[in-house]
CSV table of C-alpha atoms and ligand atoms in Angstrom, one decimal:
chain,number,residue,atom,x,y,z
A,16,UNK,CA,278.4,46.0,71.6
A,17,UNK,CA,279.7,49.2,73.4
A,18,UNK,CA,282.7,50.9,71.8
A,19,UNK,CA,284.9,52.8,74.2
A,20,UNK,CA,285.8,56.3,73.1
A,21,UNK,CA,289.6,56.5,72.8
A,22,UNK,CA,290.6,59.7,74.7
A,23,UNK,CA,292.1,62.3,72.5
A,24,UNK,CA,295.9,62.5,72.7
A,25,UNK,CA,295.9,66.2,73.4
A,26,UNK,CA,293.5,66.0,76.4
A,27,UNK,CA,295.3,66.0,79.6
A,28,UNK,CA,294.7,66.6,83.4
A,29,UNK,CA,297.2,68.3,85.8
A,30,UNK,CA,296.8,67.2,89.4
A,31,UNK,CA,298.2,70.0,91.5
A,32,UNK,CA,297.7,72.4,88.5
A,33,UNK,CA,297.1,75.4,90.8
A,34,UNK,CA,300.6,75.1,92.2
A,35,UNK,CA,303.8,76.7,91.2
A,36,UNK,CA,305.0,74.1,88.8
A,37,UNK,CA,301.5,72.9,87.9
A,38,UNK,CA,300.5,76.4,86.6
A,39,UNK,CA,303.7,76.7,84.6
A,40,UNK,CA,303.0,73.3,83.1
A,41,UNK,CA,299.4,74.1,82.4
A,42,UNK,CA,300.4,77.3,80.5
A,43,UNK,CA,303.0,75.5,78.3
A,44,UNK,CA,300.5,72.6,77.7
A,45,UNK,CA,297.9,75.2,76.4
A,46,UNK,CA,300.6,76.8,74.1
A,47,UNK,CA,301.2,73.4,72.7
A,48,UNK,CA,297.6,72.9,71.8
A,49,UNK,CA,296.5,70.6,74.6
A,50,UNK,CA,293.2,71.0,76.4
A,51,UNK,CA,293.7,70.9,80.0
A,52,UNK,CA,291.7,69.9,83.2
A,53,UNK,CA,293.2,71.0,86.4
A,54,UNK,CA,292.5,69.0,89.7
A,55,UNK,CA,293.5,70.7,92.8
A,56,UNK,CA,292.2,71.5,96.3
A,57,UNK,CA,292.2,75.1,95.5
A,58,UNK,CA,291.8,77.4,92.4
A,59,UNK,CA,294.6,80.0,92.2
A,60,UNK,CA,293.9,81.5,88.7
A,61,UNK,CA,291.6,81.5,85.7
A,62,UNK,CA,292.7,80.7,82.1
A,63,UNK,CA,290.6,80.3,79.0
A,64,UNK,CA,290.6,76.7,77.9
A,65,UNK,CA,291.3,75.3,81.4
A,66,UNK,CA,288.5,73.4,83.3
A,67,UNK,CA,289.1,73.4,87.1
A,68,UNK,CA,288.0,70.5,89.2
A,69,UNK,CA,288.2,71.2,93.0
A,70,UNK,CA,288.8,68.3,95.3
A,71,UNK,CA,291.2,66.2,97.3
A,72,UNK,CA,293.1,63.7,95.3
A,73,UNK,CA,292.5,61.2,98.0
A,74,UNK,CA,288.9,61.1,96.8
A,75,UNK,CA,288.6,59.0,93.8
A,76,UNK,CA,285.0,60.0,93.0
A,77,UNK,CA,286.1,63.6,92.9
A,78,UNK,CA,289.1,62.7,90.6
A,79,UNK,CA,287.3,60.7,88.1
A,80,UNK,CA,285.4,63.6,86.3
A,81,UNK,CA,288.6,65.5,85.9
A,82,UNK,CA,290.1,62.4,84.0
A,83,UNK,CA,287.0,61.9,81.7
A,84,UNK,CA,288.2,61.4,78.1
A,85,UNK,CA,291.8,62.3,79.2
A,86,UNK,CA,294.7,60.2,77.9
A,87,UNK,CA,297.5,61.8,79.8
A,88,UNK,CA,297.7,62.7,83.5
A,89,UNK,CA,300.5,64.8,85.2
A,90,UNK,CA,300.6,64.3,89.0
A,91,UNK,CA,302.4,67.2,90.5
A,92,UNK,CA,300.4,67.6,93.8
A,93,UNK,CA,302.1,67.4,97.2
A,94,UNK,CA,301.8,69.1,100.5
A,95,UNK,CA,304.6,71.7,100.9
A,96,UNK,CA,307.8,70.3,102.4
A,97,UNK,CA,307.7,73.1,105.1
A,98,UNK,CA,304.4,71.7,106.5
A,99,UNK,CA,306.4,68.9,108.1
A,100,UNK,CA,303.2,67.0,108.8
A,101,UNK,CA,303.8,63.3,108.7
A,102,UNK,CA,300.1,62.3,108.7
A,103,UNK,CA,299.4,64.7,105.8
A,104,UNK,CA,302.4,63.6,103.7
A,105,UNK,CA,301.4,59.9,104.2
A,106,UNK,CA,297.8,60.5,103.3
A,107,UNK,CA,298.4,62.7,100.2
A,108,UNK,CA,301.7,61.4,98.8
A,109,UNK,CA,301.2,57.6,99.5
A,110,UNK,CA,297.5,56.8,99.9
A,111,UNK,CA,296.5,59.6,97.5
A,112,UNK,CA,298.9,58.4,94.9
A,113,UNK,CA,297.4,54.9,95.1
A,114,UNK,CA,294.1,56.5,94.5
A,115,UNK,CA,295.3,58.5,91.5
A,116,UNK,CA,296.7,55.3,90.0
A,117,UNK,CA,293.4,53.4,90.6
A,118,UNK,CA,291.5,56.4,89.1
A,119,UNK,CA,293.8,56.5,86.0
A,120,UNK,CA,293.2,52.8,85.4
A,121,UNK,CA,289.4,53.2,85.9
A,122,UNK,CA,289.2,56.2,83.6
A,123,UNK,CA,291.2,54.5,80.8
A,124,UNK,CA,294.1,57.0,81.1
A,125,UNK,CA,297.1,55.8,79.1
A,126,UNK,CA,299.9,57.8,80.5
A,127,UNK,CA,300.8,59.0,84.0
A,128,UNK,CA,303.7,61.4,84.6
A,129,UNK,CA,304.7,61.8,88.2
A,130,UNK,CA,306.7,64.9,89.5
A,131,UNK,CA,308.9,63.1,91.9
A,132,UNK,CA,312.1,64.7,93.4
A,133,UNK,CA,315.9,64.2,93.1
A,134,UNK,CA,315.8,64.3,96.8
A,135,UNK,CA,314.6,60.7,97.0
A,136,UNK,CA,318.2,59.6,97.0
A,137,UNK,CA,319.5,62.4,99.4
A,138,UNK,CA,320.4,61.5,103.0
A,139,UNK,CA,321.9,64.8,104.0
A,140,UNK,CA,325.4,63.8,102.7
A,141,UNK,CA,327.2,64.8,99.6
A,142,UNK,CA,325.8,63.7,96.2
A,143,UNK,CA,328.1,64.6,93.2
A,144,UNK,CA,326.8,64.0,89.7
A,145,UNK,CA,324.3,61.5,91.2
A,146,UNK,CA,322.7,59.2,88.6
A,147,UNK,CA,319.2,57.7,88.6
A,148,UNK,CA,320.6,54.3,89.7
A,149,UNK,CA,321.6,55.6,93.2
A,150,UNK,CA,319.6,53.7,95.8
A,151,UNK,CA,316.6,55.4,97.5
A,152,UNK,CA,317.6,57.1,100.7
A,153,UNK,CA,317.6,54.5,103.5
A,154,UNK,CA,317.4,57.4,106.1
A,155,UNK,CA,315.3,60.1,104.4
A,156,UNK,CA,316.0,63.4,105.9
A,157,UNK,CA,312.3,64.3,106.4
A,158,UNK,CA,308.8,63.1,106.1
A,159,UNK,CA,308.3,64.9,102.8
A,160,UNK,CA,311.3,62.9,101.3
A,161,UNK,CA,310.1,59.7,102.9
A,162,UNK,CA,306.8,59.8,101.2
A,163,UNK,CA,308.2,61.1,98.0
A,164,UNK,CA,310.2,57.8,97.8
A,165,UNK,CA,307.0,55.6,98.4
A,166,UNK,CA,305.1,57.8,95.9
A,167,UNK,CA,307.7,57.4,93.1
A,168,UNK,CA,307.9,53.5,93.7
A,169,UNK,CA,304.1,53.2,93.5
A,170,UNK,CA,303.9,55.2,90.3
A,171,UNK,CA,306.8,53.3,88.6
A,172,UNK,CA,305.5,49.9,89.7
A,173,UNK,CA,302.2,50.8,88.2
A,174,UNK,CA,303.6,50.9,84.7
A,175,UNK,CA,301.8,48.0,83.0
A,176,UNK,CA,301.7,47.7,79.2
A,177,UNK,CA,299.0,44.9,79.5
A,178,UNK,CA,296.7,47.1,81.6
A,179,UNK,CA,297.4,50.0,79.3
A,180,UNK,CA,298.8,52.4,81.8
A,181,UNK,CA,302.3,53.7,81.1
A,182,UNK,CA,304.2,55.7,83.8
A,183,UNK,CA,307.3,57.8,84.2
A,184,UNK,CA,308.7,59.9,87.0
A,185,UNK,CA,310.5,63.2,86.6
A,186,UNK,CA,313.0,64.1,89.4
A,187,UNK,CA,313.6,67.8,89.4
A,188,UNK,CA,315.8,69.5,92.0
A,189,UNK,CA,315.5,73.0,93.5
A,190,UNK,CA,312.8,74.5,91.2
A,191,UNK,CA,312.9,78.2,91.0
A,192,UNK,CA,311.2,80.8,88.9
A,193,UNK,CA,308.4,83.4,88.8
A,194,UNK,CA,305.6,82.7,91.3
A,195,UNK,CA,307.6,80.2,93.3
A,196,UNK,CA,306.1,80.3,96.8
A,197,UNK,CA,309.0,78.7,98.5
A,198,UNK,CA,312.5,79.3,97.7
A,199,UNK,CA,312.7,83.1,97.0
A,200,UNK,CA,309.9,84.1,99.6
A,201,UNK,CA,311.6,82.1,102.4
A,202,UNK,CA,315.0,83.6,101.4
A,203,UNK,CA,313.8,87.0,101.4
A,204,UNK,CA,311.9,86.5,104.7
A,205,UNK,CA,315.2,85.2,106.3
A,206,UNK,CA,317.1,88.2,104.8
A,207,UNK,CA,314.5,90.7,106.2
A,208,UNK,CA,314.9,89.2,109.6
A,209,UNK,CA,318.7,89.5,109.5
A,210,UNK,CA,319.3,85.8,109.2
A,211,UNK,CA,321.0,85.7,105.9
A,212,UNK,CA,324.4,87.1,107.0
A,213,UNK,CA,326.0,83.6,107.3
A,214,UNK,CA,327.4,81.0,105.0
A,215,UNK,CA,326.9,77.5,106.3
A,216,UNK,CA,330.2,75.6,105.9
A,217,UNK,CA,333.0,76.8,103.5
A,218,UNK,CA,330.5,77.9,100.8
A,219,UNK,CA,332.0,75.8,98.1
A,220,UNK,CA,329.3,73.1,97.9
A,221,UNK,CA,327.8,72.7,94.5
A,222,UNK,CA,324.0,72.3,94.1
A,223,UNK,CA,321.4,72.0,91.2
A,224,UNK,CA,318.8,74.8,90.9
A,225,UNK,CA,316.4,74.2,88.0
A,226,UNK,CA,314.5,76.9,86.3
A,227,UNK,CA,310.8,76.0,86.2
A,228,UNK,CA,310.4,76.1,82.4
A,229,UNK,CA,313.2,73.5,82.2
A,230,UNK,CA,311.2,71.3,84.5
A,231,UNK,CA,308.0,71.7,82.5
A,232,UNK,CA,310.1,71.0,79.3
A,233,UNK,CA,311.2,67.7,80.8
A,234,UNK,CA,307.7,66.7,81.8
A,235,UNK,CA,306.3,67.4,78.3
A,236,UNK,CA,309.1,65.6,76.6
A,237,UNK,CA,308.6,62.5,78.9
A,238,UNK,CA,304.8,62.6,78.3
A,239,UNK,CA,305.2,62.8,74.5
A,240,UNK,CA,308.0,60.0,74.4
A,241,UNK,CA,306.0,57.7,76.7
A,242,UNK,CA,304.8,54.8,74.5
A,243,UNK,CA,304.6,51.0,74.9
A,244,UNK,CA,307.8,50.4,73.0
A,245,UNK,CA,309.8,53.3,74.5
A,246,UNK,CA,312.7,52.7,77.0
A,247,UNK,CA,311.4,55.3,79.4
A,248,UNK,CA,308.4,53.3,80.7
A,249,UNK,CA,308.6,52.8,84.5
A,250,UNK,CA,311.8,54.8,84.9
A,251,UNK,CA,312.8,58.0,86.8
A,252,UNK,CA,314.5,60.9,85.1
A,253,UNK,CA,316.7,63.7,86.7
A,254,UNK,CA,315.7,67.0,85.2
A,255,UNK,CA,318.1,69.8,86.1
A,256,UNK,CA,319.6,73.0,84.6
A,257,UNK,CA,322.7,70.9,83.9
A,258,UNK,CA,324.8,73.8,85.5
A,259,UNK,CA,325.6,72.9,89.1
A,260,UNK,CA,326.3,76.2,91.0
A,261,UNK,CA,327.7,77.0,94.5
A,262,UNK,CA,324.7,77.0,96.8
A,263,UNK,CA,325.8,80.3,98.3
A,264,UNK,CA,326.6,81.9,95.0
A,265,UNK,CA,323.1,81.2,93.8
A,266,UNK,CA,321.6,82.6,97.1
A,267,UNK,CA,323.8,85.6,96.8
A,268,UNK,CA,322.8,86.2,93.2
A,269,UNK,CA,319.1,86.2,94.1
A,270,UNK,CA,319.6,88.3,97.3
A,271,UNK,CA,321.8,90.8,95.6
A,272,UNK,CA,319.4,91.0,92.6
A,273,UNK,CA,316.6,92.0,95.0
A,274,UNK,CA,318.7,94.5,96.8
A,275,UNK,CA,319.9,92.6,99.8
A,276,UNK,CA,323.4,92.0,101.1
A,277,UNK,CA,325.0,88.7,100.2
A,278,UNK,CA,325.9,86.4,103.1
A,279,UNK,CA,329.5,86.9,104.2
A,280,UNK,CA,330.4,85.3,107.5
A,281,UNK,CA,331.1,81.5,107.8
A,282,UNK,CA,329.7,79.1,110.4
A,283,UNK,CA,330.7,75.5,110.8
A,284,UNK,CA,328.3,73.1,109.2
A,285,UNK,CA,328.2,70.7,112.2
A,286,UNK,CA,327.4,73.5,114.6
A,287,UNK,CA,324.5,74.8,112.6
A,288,UNK,CA,323.1,71.4,111.8
A,289,UNK,CA,323.2,70.4,115.5
A,290,UNK,CA,321.4,73.6,116.5
A,291,UNK,CA,318.8,73.1,113.7
A,292,UNK,CA,318.2,69.5,115.0
A,293,UNK,CA,317.8,70.9,118.6
A,294,UNK,CA,315.4,73.5,117.4
A,295,UNK,CA,313.3,71.1,115.4
A,296,UNK,CA,313.1,68.6,118.5
A,297,UNK,CA,312.1,71.6,120.6
A,298,UNK,CA,309.4,72.7,118.2
A,299,UNK,CA,308.1,69.1,118.1
A,300,UNK,CA,307.9,68.8,121.9
A,301,UNK,CA,306.4,72.2,122.4
A,302,UNK,CA,303.9,71.7,119.5
A,303,UNK,CA,300.9,71.1,121.8
A,304,UNK,CA,301.6,74.3,123.7
A,305,UNK,CA,303.2,76.8,121.2
A,306,UNK,CA,303.6,76.6,117.6
A,307,UNK,CA,306.9,78.0,116.1
A,308,UNK,CA,308.5,77.2,112.7
A,309,UNK,CA,312.3,77.5,112.7
A,310,UNK,CA,313.7,79.0,109.4
A,311,UNK,CA,316.8,76.7,109.5
A,312,UNK,CA,315.3,73.3,109.7
A,313,UNK,CA,317.8,70.3,109.6
A,314,UNK,CA,316.6,69.6,106.0
A,315,UNK,CA,317.4,73.2,104.8
A,316,UNK,CA,320.8,73.2,106.6
A,317,UNK,CA,321.7,69.9,105.0
A,318,UNK,CA,320.7,71.3,101.6
A,319,UNK,CA,322.6,74.5,102.2
A,320,UNK,CA,325.9,72.8,103.4
A,321,UNK,CA,326.4,69.8,101.2
A,322,UNK,CA,327.0,69.0,97.5
A,323,UNK,CA,323.8,67.8,95.8
A,324,UNK,CA,323.9,67.8,92.0
A,325,UNK,CA,322.7,65.3,89.6
A,326,UNK,CA,323.5,63.9,86.2
A,327,UNK,CA,320.8,64.3,83.6
A,328,UNK,CA,322.5,62.3,80.9
A,329,UNK,CA,319.7,59.7,80.9
A,330,UNK,CA,317.1,62.4,80.1
A,331,UNK,CA,319.4,63.7,77.4
A,332,UNK,CA,319.6,60.4,75.8
A,333,UNK,CA,316.1,59.0,76.2
A,334,UNK,CA,314.0,62.2,76.2
A,335,UNK,CA,316.1,64.4,74.0
A,336,UNK,CA,316.2,66.8,77.0
A,337,UNK,CA,318.3,70.0,76.9
A,338,UNK,CA,317.7,73.0,79.3
A,339,UNK,CA,315.8,75.7,77.4
A,340,UNK,CA,316.7,78.6,79.9
A,341,UNK,CA,320.2,79.0,81.3
A,342,UNK,CA,320.7,79.5,85.0
A,343,UNK,CA,321.8,83.2,84.5
A,344,UNK,CA,318.7,84.0,82.5
A,345,UNK,CA,316.5,82.0,84.9
A,346,UNK,CA,317.9,84.0,87.9
A,347,UNK,CA,317.4,87.3,86.0
A,348,UNK,CA,313.8,86.4,85.1
A,349,UNK,CA,313.0,85.2,88.6
A,350,UNK,CA,314.5,88.4,90.3
A,351,UNK,CA,312.5,90.6,87.9
A,352,UNK,CA,309.2,88.9,88.7
A,353,UNK,CA,309.4,89.8,92.4
A,354,UNK,CA,309.1,93.6,92.6
A,355,UNK,CA,307.3,93.3,95.9
A,356,UNK,CA,310.1,91.3,97.6
A,357,UNK,CA,312.8,93.9,96.7
A,358,UNK,CA,314.6,95.6,99.6
A,359,UNK,CA,312.6,98.6,100.7
A,360,UNK,CA,309.3,97.6,98.8
B,13,LIG,N1,309.6,73.2,94.4
B,13,LIG,C1,310.7,72.4,94.4
B,13,LIG,O1,311.8,72.8,94.5
B,13,LIG,C2,310.5,70.9,94.0
B,13,LIG,C3,309.2,70.4,93.9
B,13,LIG,N2,309.1,69.1,93.6
B,13,LIG,C4,307.7,68.5,93.4
B,13,LIG,O2,307.1,69.2,92.4
B,13,LIG,C5,305.6,69.1,92.7
B,13,LIG,C6,305.1,70.5,92.6
B,13,LIG,O3,305.6,71.3,93.6
B,13,LIG,P1,305.4,72.8,93.7
B,13,LIG,O4,304.7,73.4,92.5
B,13,LIG,O5,306.7,73.4,94.2
B,13,LIG,O6,304.5,72.9,95.0
B,13,LIG,P2,303.1,73.8,95.2
B,13,LIG,O7,302.8,73.6,96.6
B,13,LIG,O8,303.2,75.1,94.6
B,13,LIG,O9,301.9,72.9,94.4
B,13,LIG,C7,301.4,71.8,94.8
B,13,LIG,C8,299.9,71.8,94.6
B,13,LIG,O10,299.3,70.6,95.0
B,13,LIG,C9,298.1,70.9,95.5
B,13,LIG,N3,297.6,69.8,96.5
B,13,LIG,C10,298.2,69.6,97.6
B,13,LIG,N4,297.6,68.6,98.3
B,13,LIG,C11,296.5,68.3,97.5
B,13,LIG,C12,295.5,67.3,97.5
B,13,LIG,N5,295.3,66.6,98.6
B,13,LIG,N6,294.6,67.1,96.5
B,13,LIG,C13,294.8,68.0,95.4
B,13,LIG,N7,295.7,68.9,95.3
B,13,LIG,C14,296.6,69.0,96.3
B,13,LIG,C15,298.2,72.2,96.2
B,13,LIG,O11,297.0,72.9,96.5
B,13,LIG,C16,299.2,73.0,95.2
B,13,LIG,O12,298.4,73.7,94.3
B,13,LIG,C17,305.5,68.4,94.0
B,13,LIG,O13,305.1,67.1,93.8
B,13,LIG,C18,307.0,68.5,94.6
B,13,LIG,O14,307.0,67.5,95.5
B,13,LIG,C19,310.2,68.3,93.3
B,13,LIG,C20,311.5,68.8,93.4
B,13,LIG,C21,311.7,70.1,93.8
B,14,LIG,C1,319.1,77.6,104.6
B,14,LIG,C2,318.6,78.5,103.6
B,14,LIG,C3,319.6,79.5,103.2
B,14,LIG,C4,317.3,78.6,103.2
B,14,LIG,C5,316.7,79.4,102.1
B,14,LIG,C6,316.4,78.7,100.8
B,14,LIG,C7,315.7,77.4,101.1
B,14,LIG,C8,314.2,77.8,101.3
B,14,LIG,C9,315.7,76.6,99.7
B,14,LIG,C10,317.1,76.2,99.3
B,14,LIG,C11,317.1,74.9,98.7
B,14,LIG,C12,315.6,74.6,98.4
B,14,LIG,C13,315.1,73.3,98.1
B,14,LIG,C14,313.7,73.0,98.5
B,14,LIG,C15,312.9,74.0,99.2
B,14,LIG,C16,313.6,75.3,99.4
B,14,LIG,C17,315.0,75.3,99.7
B,14,LIG,C18,315.3,74.5,101.0
B,14,LIG,C19,313.2,71.5,98.2
B,14,LIG,C20,313.3,70.9,99.6
B,14,LIG,C21,311.8,71.5,97.8
B,14,LIG,C22,311.3,70.2,97.6
B,14,LIG,C23,312.2,69.1,97.0
B,14,LIG,O1,311.7,68.1,96.4
B,14,LIG,C24,313.7,69.4,97.1
B,14,LIG,C25,314.0,70.8,97.2
B,14,LIG,C26,315.6,70.9,97.3
B,14,LIG,C27,316.0,72.3,97.4
């Protein structure tokens, strides 16, 4: 008779562990005494106690060694939203996630925690205090969102106590913090090119921006509370800073903190959205001839000009979640961490 070795509770794998969120998650898991395998297409750092497995998550044979003797898998890999590559999003976020689930089952993994996104319910119009029971976006605003929806459905539907795989999805929103490759660098690049003088709309729209350590905290709570008898199995959870802020106040705080001027002049939302749509279409048509990436994509304009903030009461109730870093401290720590992006640097 063969006895199956039950994977140790403190052994986990982070798919996408070389990324912004993934690396913060790995660091916190190590602090908490986990041993960690990272699976990613690239290795962006080295840390004692972390075993790197390089490969594409669409390749099950490459994934399996990273899941050996692992009881818990975090899946936080995705192509960057800015890539706007439909084929890539479908391959990685949909087909790849199916493969991740199959690999978890084959490897005897007991828990799978997906990093989804609160944007799975966002269609470009206001969301105020949105709860998890809002329907998925029927008209997702871009391919990234479209495939994040399918990815979340796949993972939550895979929750099967009989088969021994428990799943949960974390839906963060607007993650920011040290080493973020997206929000602050894109913002500073736009400011340096003189494109951050304008406020889109009246500037009163409230949005969630979530400090990365709060997102990590939500993931770890979910992983540790995920048990066959817990109410969290197969459910999505909003994880935010629980401090909705005016989009343009947040942008101004980051810009001013880095020595740039805050945006001042107002432009009508509909005009900017229309222009962004036109530019996006133009870029699509001209793609075979010239490649240019507009800074103000329809998705970014929609995010900059509408309310989108989410209620995280369910995470508080079921996970015992409470943000560990305030927005003010998060912004201060973020600004401090980018000396090379300061005005004049
Ligand atoms: N940054 C944000 O504001 C938000 C991010 N999310 C989600 O959080 C997760 C992490 O995002 P970030 O850390 O911001 O992105 P990131 O781009 O820094 O990290 C993603 C990682 O996934 C890896 N990856 C991509 N394709 C892969 C593949 N085929 N096989 C293996 N690894 C692959 C990349 O190499 C990268 O290291 C993603 O699932 C994203 O959808 C959700 C809400 C907001
Ligand atoms: C229009 C403008 C002022 C752009 C500069 C900032 C933007 C780059 C960010 C503002 C909100 C951010 C955001 C995301 C990416 C970066 C921003 C557009 C996400 C799309 C990342 C992936 C998600 O799942 C949702 C995020 C929502 C907020």
